[in-house]
CSV table of C-alpha atoms and ligand atoms in Angstrom, one decimal:
chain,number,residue,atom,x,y,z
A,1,UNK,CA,39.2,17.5,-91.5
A,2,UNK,CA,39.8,20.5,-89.9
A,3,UNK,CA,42.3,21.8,-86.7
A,4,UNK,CA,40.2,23.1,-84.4
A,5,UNK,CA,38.6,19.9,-82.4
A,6,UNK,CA,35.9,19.6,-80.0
A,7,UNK,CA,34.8,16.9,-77.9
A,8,UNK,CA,31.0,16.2,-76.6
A,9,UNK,CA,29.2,13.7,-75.2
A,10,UNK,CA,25.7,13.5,-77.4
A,11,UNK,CA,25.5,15.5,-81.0
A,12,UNK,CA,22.1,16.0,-82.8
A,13,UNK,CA,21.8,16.4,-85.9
A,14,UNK,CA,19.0,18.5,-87.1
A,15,UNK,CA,16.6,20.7,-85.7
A,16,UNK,CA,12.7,19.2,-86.3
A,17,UNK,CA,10.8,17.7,-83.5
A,18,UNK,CA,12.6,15.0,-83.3
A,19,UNK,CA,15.9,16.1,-82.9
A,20,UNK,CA,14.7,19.0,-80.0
A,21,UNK,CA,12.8,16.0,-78.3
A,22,UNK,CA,16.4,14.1,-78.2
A,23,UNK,CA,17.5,17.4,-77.1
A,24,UNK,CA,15.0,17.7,-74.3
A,25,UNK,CA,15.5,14.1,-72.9
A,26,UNK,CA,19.4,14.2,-73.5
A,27,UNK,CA,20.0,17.8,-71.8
A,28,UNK,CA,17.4,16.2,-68.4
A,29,UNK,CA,20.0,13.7,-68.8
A,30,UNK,CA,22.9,15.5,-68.4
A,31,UNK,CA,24.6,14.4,-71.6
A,32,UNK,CA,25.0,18.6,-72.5
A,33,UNK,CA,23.8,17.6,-76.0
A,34,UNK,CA,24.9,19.8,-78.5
A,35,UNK,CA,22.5,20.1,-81.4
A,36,UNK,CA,23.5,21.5,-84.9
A,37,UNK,CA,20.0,23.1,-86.9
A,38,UNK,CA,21.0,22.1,-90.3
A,39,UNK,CA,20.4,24.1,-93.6
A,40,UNK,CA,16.1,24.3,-93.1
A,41,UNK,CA,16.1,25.3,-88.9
A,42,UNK,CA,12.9,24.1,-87.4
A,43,UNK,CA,12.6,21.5,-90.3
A,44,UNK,CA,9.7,20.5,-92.7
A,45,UNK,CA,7.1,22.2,-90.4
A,46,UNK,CA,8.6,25.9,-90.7
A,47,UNK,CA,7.0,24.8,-94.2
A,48,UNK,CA,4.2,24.7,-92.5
A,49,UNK,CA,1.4,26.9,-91.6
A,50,UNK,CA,-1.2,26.0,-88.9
A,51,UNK,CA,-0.2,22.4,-87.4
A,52,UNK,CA,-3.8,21.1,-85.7
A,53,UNK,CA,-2.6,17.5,-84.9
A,54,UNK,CA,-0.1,18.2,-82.5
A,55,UNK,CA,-0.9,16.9,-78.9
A,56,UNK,CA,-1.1,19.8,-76.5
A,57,UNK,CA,-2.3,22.6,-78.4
A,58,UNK,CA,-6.4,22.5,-78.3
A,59,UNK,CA,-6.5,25.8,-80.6
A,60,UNK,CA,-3.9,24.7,-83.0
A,61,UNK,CA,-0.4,26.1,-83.5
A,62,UNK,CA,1.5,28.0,-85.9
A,63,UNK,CA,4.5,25.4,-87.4
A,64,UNK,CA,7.5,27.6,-87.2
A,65,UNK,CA,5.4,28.8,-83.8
A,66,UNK,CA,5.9,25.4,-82.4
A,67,UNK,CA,9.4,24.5,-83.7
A,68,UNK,CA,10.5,27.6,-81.5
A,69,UNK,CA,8.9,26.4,-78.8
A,70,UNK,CA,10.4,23.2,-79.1
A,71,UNK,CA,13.7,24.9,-79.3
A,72,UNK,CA,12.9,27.2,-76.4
A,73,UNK,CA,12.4,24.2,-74.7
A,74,UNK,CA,15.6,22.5,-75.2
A,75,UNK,CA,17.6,25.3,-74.4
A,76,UNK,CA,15.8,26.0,-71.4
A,77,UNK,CA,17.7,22.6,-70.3
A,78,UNK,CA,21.1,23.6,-71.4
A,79,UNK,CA,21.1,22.1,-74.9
A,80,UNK,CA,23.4,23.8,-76.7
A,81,UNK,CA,21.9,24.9,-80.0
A,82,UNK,CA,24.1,26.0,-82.7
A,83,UNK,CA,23.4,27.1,-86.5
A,84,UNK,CA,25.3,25.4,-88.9
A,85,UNK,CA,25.5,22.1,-90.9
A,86,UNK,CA,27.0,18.6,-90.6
A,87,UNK,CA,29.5,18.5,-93.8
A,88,UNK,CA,30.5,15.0,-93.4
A,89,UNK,CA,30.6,12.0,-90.9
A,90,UNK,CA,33.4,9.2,-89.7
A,91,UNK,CA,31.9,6.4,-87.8
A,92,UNK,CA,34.4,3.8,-88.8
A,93,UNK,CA,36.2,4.3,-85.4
A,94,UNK,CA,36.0,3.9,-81.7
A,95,UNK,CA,35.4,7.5,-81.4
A,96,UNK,CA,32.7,9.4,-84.4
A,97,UNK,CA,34.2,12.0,-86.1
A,98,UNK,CA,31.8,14.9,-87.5
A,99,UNK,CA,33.0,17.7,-90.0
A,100,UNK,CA,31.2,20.9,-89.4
A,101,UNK,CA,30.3,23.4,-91.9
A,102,UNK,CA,32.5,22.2,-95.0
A,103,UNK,CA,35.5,21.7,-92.3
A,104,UNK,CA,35.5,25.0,-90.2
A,105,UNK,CA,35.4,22.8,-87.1
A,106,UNK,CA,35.6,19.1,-85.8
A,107,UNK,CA,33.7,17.6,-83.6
A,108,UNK,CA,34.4,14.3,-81.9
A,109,UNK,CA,31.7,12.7,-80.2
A,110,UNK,CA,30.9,9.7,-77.7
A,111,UNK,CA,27.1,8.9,-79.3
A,112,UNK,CA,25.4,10.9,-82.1
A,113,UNK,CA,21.6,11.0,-83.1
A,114,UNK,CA,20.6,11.7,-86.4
A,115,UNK,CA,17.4,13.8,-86.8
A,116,UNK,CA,18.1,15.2,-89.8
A,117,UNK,CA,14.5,14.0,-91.5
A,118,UNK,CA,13.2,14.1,-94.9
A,119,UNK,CA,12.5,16.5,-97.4
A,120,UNK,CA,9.5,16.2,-99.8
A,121,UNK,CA,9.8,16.1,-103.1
A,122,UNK,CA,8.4,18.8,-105.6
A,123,UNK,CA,7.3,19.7,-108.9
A,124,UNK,CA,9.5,22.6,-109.2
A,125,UNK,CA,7.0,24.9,-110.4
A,126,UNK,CA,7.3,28.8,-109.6
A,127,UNK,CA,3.6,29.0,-108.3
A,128,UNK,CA,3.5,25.9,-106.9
A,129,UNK,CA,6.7,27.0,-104.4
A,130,UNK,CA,4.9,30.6,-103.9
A,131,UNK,CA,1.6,29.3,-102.6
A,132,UNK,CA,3.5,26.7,-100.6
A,133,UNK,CA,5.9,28.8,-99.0
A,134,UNK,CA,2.5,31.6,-98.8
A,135,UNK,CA,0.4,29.5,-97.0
A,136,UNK,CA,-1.8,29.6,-100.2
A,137,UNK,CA,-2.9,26.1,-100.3
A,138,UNK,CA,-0.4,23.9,-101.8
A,139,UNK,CA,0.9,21.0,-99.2
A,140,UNK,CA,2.7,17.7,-99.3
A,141,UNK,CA,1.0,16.5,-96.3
A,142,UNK,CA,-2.6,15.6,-96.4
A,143,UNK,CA,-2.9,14.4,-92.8
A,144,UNK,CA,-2.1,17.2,-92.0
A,145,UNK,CA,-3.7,19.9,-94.3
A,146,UNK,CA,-6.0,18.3,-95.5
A,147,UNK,CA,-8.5,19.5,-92.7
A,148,UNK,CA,-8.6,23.0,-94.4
A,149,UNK,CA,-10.2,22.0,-97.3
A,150,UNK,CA,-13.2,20.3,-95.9
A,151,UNK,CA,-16.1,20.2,-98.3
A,152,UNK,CA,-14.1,21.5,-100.6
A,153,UNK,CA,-12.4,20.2,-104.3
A,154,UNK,CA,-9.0,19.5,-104.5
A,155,UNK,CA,-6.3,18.2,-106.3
A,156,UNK,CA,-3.3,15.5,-105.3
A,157,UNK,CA,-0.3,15.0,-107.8
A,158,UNK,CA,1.2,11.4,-107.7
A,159,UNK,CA,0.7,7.8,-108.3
A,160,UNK,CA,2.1,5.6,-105.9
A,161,UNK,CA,1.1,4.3,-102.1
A,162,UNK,CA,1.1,7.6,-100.1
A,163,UNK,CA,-0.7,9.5,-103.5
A,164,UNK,CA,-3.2,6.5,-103.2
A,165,UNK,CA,-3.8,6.8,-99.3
A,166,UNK,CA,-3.7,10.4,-99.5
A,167,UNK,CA,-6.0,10.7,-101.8
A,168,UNK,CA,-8.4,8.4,-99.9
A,169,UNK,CA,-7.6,10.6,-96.7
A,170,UNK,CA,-8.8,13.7,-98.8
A,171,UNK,CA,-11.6,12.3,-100.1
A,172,UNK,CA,-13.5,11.9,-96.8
A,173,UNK,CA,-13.2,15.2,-96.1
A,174,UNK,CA,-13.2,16.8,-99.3
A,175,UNK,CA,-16.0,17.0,-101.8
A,176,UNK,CA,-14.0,15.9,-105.1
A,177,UNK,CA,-10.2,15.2,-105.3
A,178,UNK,CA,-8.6,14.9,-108.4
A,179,UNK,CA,-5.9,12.3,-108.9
A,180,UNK,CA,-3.3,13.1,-111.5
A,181,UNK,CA,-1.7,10.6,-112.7
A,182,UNK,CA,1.3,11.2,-115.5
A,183,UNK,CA,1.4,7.6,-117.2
A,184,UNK,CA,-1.8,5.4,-118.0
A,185,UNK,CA,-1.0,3.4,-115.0
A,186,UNK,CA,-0.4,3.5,-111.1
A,187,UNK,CA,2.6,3.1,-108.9
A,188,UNK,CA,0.6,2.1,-106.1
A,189,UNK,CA,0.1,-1.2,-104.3
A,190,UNK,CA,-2.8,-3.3,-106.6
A,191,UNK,CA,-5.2,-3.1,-102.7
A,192,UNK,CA,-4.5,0.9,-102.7
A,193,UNK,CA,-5.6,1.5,-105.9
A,194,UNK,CA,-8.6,-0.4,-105.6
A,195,UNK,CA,-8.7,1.7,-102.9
A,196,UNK,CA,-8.8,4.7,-104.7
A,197,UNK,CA,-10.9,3.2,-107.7
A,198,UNK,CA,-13.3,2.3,-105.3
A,199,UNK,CA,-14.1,5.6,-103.8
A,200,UNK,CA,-16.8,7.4,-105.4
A,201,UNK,CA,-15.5,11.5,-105.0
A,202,UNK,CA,-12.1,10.4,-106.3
A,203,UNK,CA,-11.6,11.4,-110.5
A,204,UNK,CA,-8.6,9.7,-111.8
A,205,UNK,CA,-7.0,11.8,-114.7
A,206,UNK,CA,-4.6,9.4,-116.3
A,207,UNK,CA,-1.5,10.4,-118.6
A,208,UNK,CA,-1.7,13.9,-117.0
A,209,UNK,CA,0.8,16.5,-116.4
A,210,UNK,CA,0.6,19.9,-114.2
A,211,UNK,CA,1.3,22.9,-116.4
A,212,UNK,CA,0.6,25.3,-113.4
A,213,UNK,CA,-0.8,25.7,-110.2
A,214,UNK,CA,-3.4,28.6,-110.6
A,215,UNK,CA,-4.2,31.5,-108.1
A,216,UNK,CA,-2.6,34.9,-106.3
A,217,UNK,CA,-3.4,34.9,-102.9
A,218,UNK,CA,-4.4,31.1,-102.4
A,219,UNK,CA,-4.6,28.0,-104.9
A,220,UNK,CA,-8.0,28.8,-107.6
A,221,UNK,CA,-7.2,25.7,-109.8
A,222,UNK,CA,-4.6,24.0,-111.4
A,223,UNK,CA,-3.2,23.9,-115.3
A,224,UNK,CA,-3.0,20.4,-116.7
A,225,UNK,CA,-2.0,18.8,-120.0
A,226,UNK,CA,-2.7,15.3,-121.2
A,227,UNK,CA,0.5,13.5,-122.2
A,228,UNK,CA,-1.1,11.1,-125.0
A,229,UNK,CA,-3.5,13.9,-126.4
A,230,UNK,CA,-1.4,17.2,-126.1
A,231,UNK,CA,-4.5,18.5,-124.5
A,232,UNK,CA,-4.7,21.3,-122.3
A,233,UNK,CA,-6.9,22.0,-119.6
A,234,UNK,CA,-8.0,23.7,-116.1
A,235,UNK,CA,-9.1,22.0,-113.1
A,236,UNK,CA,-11.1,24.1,-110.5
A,237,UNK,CA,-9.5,23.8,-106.8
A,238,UNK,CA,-8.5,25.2,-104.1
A,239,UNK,CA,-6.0,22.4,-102.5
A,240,UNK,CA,-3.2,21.2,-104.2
A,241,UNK,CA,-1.3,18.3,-102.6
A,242,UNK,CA,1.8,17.2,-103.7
A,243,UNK,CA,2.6,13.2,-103.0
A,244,UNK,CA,5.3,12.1,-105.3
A,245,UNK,CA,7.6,11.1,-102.9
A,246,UNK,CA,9.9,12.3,-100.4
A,247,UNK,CA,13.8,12.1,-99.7
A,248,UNK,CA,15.4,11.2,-96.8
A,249,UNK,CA,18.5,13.6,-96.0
A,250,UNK,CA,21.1,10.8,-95.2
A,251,UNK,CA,23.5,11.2,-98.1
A,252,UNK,CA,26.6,12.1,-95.2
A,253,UNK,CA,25.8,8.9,-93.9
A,254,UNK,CA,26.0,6.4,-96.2
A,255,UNK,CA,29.2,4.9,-95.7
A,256,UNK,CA,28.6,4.4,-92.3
A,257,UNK,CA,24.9,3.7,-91.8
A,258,UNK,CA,22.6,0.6,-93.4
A,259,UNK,CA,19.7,1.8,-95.0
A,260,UNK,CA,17.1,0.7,-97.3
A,261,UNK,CA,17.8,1.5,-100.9
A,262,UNK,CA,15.8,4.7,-100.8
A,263,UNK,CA,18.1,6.1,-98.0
A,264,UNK,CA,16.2,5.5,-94.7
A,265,UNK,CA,18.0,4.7,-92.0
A,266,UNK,CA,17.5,1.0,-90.9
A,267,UNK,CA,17.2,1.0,-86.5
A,268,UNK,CA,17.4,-2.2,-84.5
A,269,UNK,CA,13.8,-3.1,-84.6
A,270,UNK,CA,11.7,-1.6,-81.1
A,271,UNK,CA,15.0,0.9,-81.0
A,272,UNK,CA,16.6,3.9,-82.1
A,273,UNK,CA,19.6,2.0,-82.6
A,274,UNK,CA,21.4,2.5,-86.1
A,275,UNK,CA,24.2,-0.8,-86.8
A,276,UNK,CA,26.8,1.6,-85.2
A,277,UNK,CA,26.9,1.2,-82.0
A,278,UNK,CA,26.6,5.3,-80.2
A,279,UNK,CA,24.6,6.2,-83.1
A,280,UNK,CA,20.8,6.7,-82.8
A,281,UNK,CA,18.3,7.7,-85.3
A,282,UNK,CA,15.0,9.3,-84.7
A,283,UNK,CA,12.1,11.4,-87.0
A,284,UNK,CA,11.8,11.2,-90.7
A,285,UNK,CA,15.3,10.1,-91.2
A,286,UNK,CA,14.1,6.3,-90.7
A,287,UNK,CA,10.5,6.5,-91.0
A,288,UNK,CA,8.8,6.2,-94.6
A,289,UNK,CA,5.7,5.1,-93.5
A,290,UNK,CA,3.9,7.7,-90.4
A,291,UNK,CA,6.1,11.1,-91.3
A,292,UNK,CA,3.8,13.0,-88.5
A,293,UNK,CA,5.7,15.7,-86.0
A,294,UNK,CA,4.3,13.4,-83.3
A,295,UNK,CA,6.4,10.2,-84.4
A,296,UNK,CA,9.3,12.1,-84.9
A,297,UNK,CA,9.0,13.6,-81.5
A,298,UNK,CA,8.4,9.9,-80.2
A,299,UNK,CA,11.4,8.6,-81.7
A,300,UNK,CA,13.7,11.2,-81.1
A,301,UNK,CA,12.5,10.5,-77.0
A,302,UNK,CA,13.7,7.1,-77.9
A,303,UNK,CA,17.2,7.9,-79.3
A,304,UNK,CA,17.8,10.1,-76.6
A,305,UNK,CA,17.2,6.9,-74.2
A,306,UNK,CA,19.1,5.0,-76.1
A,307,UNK,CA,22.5,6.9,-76.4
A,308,UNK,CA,21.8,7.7,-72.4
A,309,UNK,CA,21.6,3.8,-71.6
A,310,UNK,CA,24.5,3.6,-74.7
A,311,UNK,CA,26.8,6.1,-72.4
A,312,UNK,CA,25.8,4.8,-69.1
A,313,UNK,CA,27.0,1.1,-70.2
A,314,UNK,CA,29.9,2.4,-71.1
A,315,UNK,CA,30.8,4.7,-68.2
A,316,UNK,CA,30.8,7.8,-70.5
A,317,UNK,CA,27.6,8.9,-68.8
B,1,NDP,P1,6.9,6.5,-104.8
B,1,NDP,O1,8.3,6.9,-105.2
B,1,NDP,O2,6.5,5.1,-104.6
B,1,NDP,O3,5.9,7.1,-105.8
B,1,NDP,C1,6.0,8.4,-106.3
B,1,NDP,C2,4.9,8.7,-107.3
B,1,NDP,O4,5.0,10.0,-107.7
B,1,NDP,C3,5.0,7.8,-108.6
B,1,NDP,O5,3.8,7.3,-109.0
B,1,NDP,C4,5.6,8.8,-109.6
B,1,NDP,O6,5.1,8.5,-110.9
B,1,NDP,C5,5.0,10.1,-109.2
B,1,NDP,N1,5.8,11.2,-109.6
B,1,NDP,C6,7.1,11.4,-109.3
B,1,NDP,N2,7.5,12.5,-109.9
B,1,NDP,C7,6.4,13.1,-110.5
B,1,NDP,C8,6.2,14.3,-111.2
B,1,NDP,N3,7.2,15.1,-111.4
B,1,NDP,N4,5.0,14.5,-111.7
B,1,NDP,C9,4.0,13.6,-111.4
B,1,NDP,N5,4.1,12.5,-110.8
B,1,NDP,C10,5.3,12.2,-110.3
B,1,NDP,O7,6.7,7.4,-103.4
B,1,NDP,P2,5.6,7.2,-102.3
B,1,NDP,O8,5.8,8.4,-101.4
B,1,NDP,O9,4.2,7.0,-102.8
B,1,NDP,O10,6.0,5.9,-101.6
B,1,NDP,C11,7.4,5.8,-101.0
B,1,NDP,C12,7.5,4.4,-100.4
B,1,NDP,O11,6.7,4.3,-99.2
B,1,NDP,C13,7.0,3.3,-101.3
B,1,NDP,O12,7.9,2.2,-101.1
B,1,NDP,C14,5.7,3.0,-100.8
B,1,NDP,O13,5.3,1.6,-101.1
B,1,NDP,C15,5.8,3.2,-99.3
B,1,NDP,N6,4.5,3.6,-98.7
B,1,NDP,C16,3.7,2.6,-98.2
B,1,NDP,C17,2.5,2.8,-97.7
B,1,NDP,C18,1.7,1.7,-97.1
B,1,NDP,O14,2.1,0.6,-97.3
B,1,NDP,N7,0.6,2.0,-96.5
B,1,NDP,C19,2.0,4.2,-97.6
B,1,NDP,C20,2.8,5.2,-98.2
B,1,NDP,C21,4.1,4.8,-98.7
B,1,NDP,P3,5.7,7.3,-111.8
B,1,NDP,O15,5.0,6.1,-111.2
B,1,NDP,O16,5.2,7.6,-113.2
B,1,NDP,O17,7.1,7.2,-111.6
């Protein structure tokens, strides 16, 4: 690690609601929380175009809109927000160690909170990234796109639980959602995909592979190819959700942190305690089952409390 070391009281790590909620509720508590943005400031909602689920704003909000607000907010308390990225972690001692930007800097700290979330997982298609990053109709969130494309068809990539529930989600909204599905059987839980089997508007295409996500300004279709037949086809849609999984971004924790074997962070249950005691967990980073702004905002207010009663406890507060 590097020479030059600093010393504060609460680090955050990562910039999404979560960690500028911590932010908020740390800064109120006079813990001057420093807070580090990570490589995507803002977090998955930057992704994001219109966010309509968010408490507090009747009309709906912009993402990146909101994620500034939320940082306007925290440095209106005196967080301290700073670009740049955790490189590495040391919580095998008394005090955590955190390496900053590949080892420009060290920072020693008396409690941490990770908010460093999860990122969604992709098909890597060229098209499929344009329209996402375009606002053009491709999401991996149907909670909270799925809205848009009332009445409408669309089409949801993926086999497994969220796929399944997704899928559901849409199809009360939507007029037809097509399922694809790249073997000839599901990942999903056997009660979700009766789920899914029982629901009248949703068309299961098994063994079936996305070639291309169609469309200029906003999604028109998608390309597809079955697997067994070699056949090639177009659907007709004008939503394209993507629900094959998503990654948690704890890989600089690992040594230090229990987690489950996909990578999210196990907390003491009711808490946003971690198994090290000072660090706290809140958002994405240890929640594979709600993944909505709201719940990350929730549990980052609860790390906050957490590393305040942590520090008080111990006289560092
Ligand atoms: P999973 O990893 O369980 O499933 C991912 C799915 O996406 C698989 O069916 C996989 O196909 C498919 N897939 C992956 N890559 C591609 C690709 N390139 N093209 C097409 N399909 C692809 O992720 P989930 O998000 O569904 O679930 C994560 C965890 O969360 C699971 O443990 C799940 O049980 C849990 N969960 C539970 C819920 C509940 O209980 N209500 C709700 C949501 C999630 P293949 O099967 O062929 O590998």
């Amino acid at each position: 690690m590097s020479e030059e070391i600093e010393h504060v009281k609460c680090l955050i790590i990562g910039s999404g609601p979560a960690g500028y909620t911590a932010a908020i509720y740390a800064a109120r508590a006079d813990l001057n929380p420093v807070l580090y943005t990570g490589m995507e400031p803002g977090g998955q909602l930057t992704t994001t175009t219109e966010v309509d689920n968010f408490p507090g704003y009747p009309k709906g909000i912009d993402g990146p809109q909101m994620m500034e607000d939320l940082r306007q907010q925290a440095v209106r308390f005196d967080t301290e927000v700073r670009t740049g990225w955790i490189s590495k972690v040391d919580f095998s001692g008394p005090v955590h160690k955190i390496e900053v930007d590949g080892g420009k800097k060290t920072i020693t700290a008396d409690s941490v909170i990770i908010s460093t979330g999860a990122s969604a997982k992709w098909l890597g298609l060229e098209n499929e990234q344009r329209l996402r990053l375009s606002g053009g109709g491709v999401s991996a969130c149907a909670v909270c796109d799925g809205f848009f494309y009332r009445g409408q068809d669309v089409v949801i990539v993926g086999a497994g639980d969220t796929a399944a529930e997704e899928a559901t989600y849409l199809a009360k909204l939507c007029r037809k959602v097509y399922m694809l599905v790249r073997r000839d059987e599901m990942r999903a839980s056997k009660a979700m995909q009766k789920r899914v089997f029982d629901t009248e508007n949703i068309e299961v295409l098994w063994n079936t592979e996305t070639l291309d996500v169609l469309g200029d300004e906003g999604v028109t279709g998608a390309k597809v190819k079955n697997n067994k037949t070699g056949e090639e086809s177009e659907i007709e849609a004008t939503g394209f959700f993507v629900a094959i999984g998503h990654k948690p971004n704890t890989d600089i924790f690992k040594d230090f942190i229990d987690m489950d074997e996909t990578g999210y962070i196990n907390v003491v249950p009711g808490t946003a305690k971690t198994n090290v005691p000072g660090v706290f967990v809140g958002g994405d980073a240890a929640d594979n089952v709600y993944r909505q702004a709201i719940t990350a905002a929730g549990t980052g207010c609860m790390a906050a409390l957490d590393a305040e009663r942590y520090l008080a406890e111990k006289g560092l507060a």
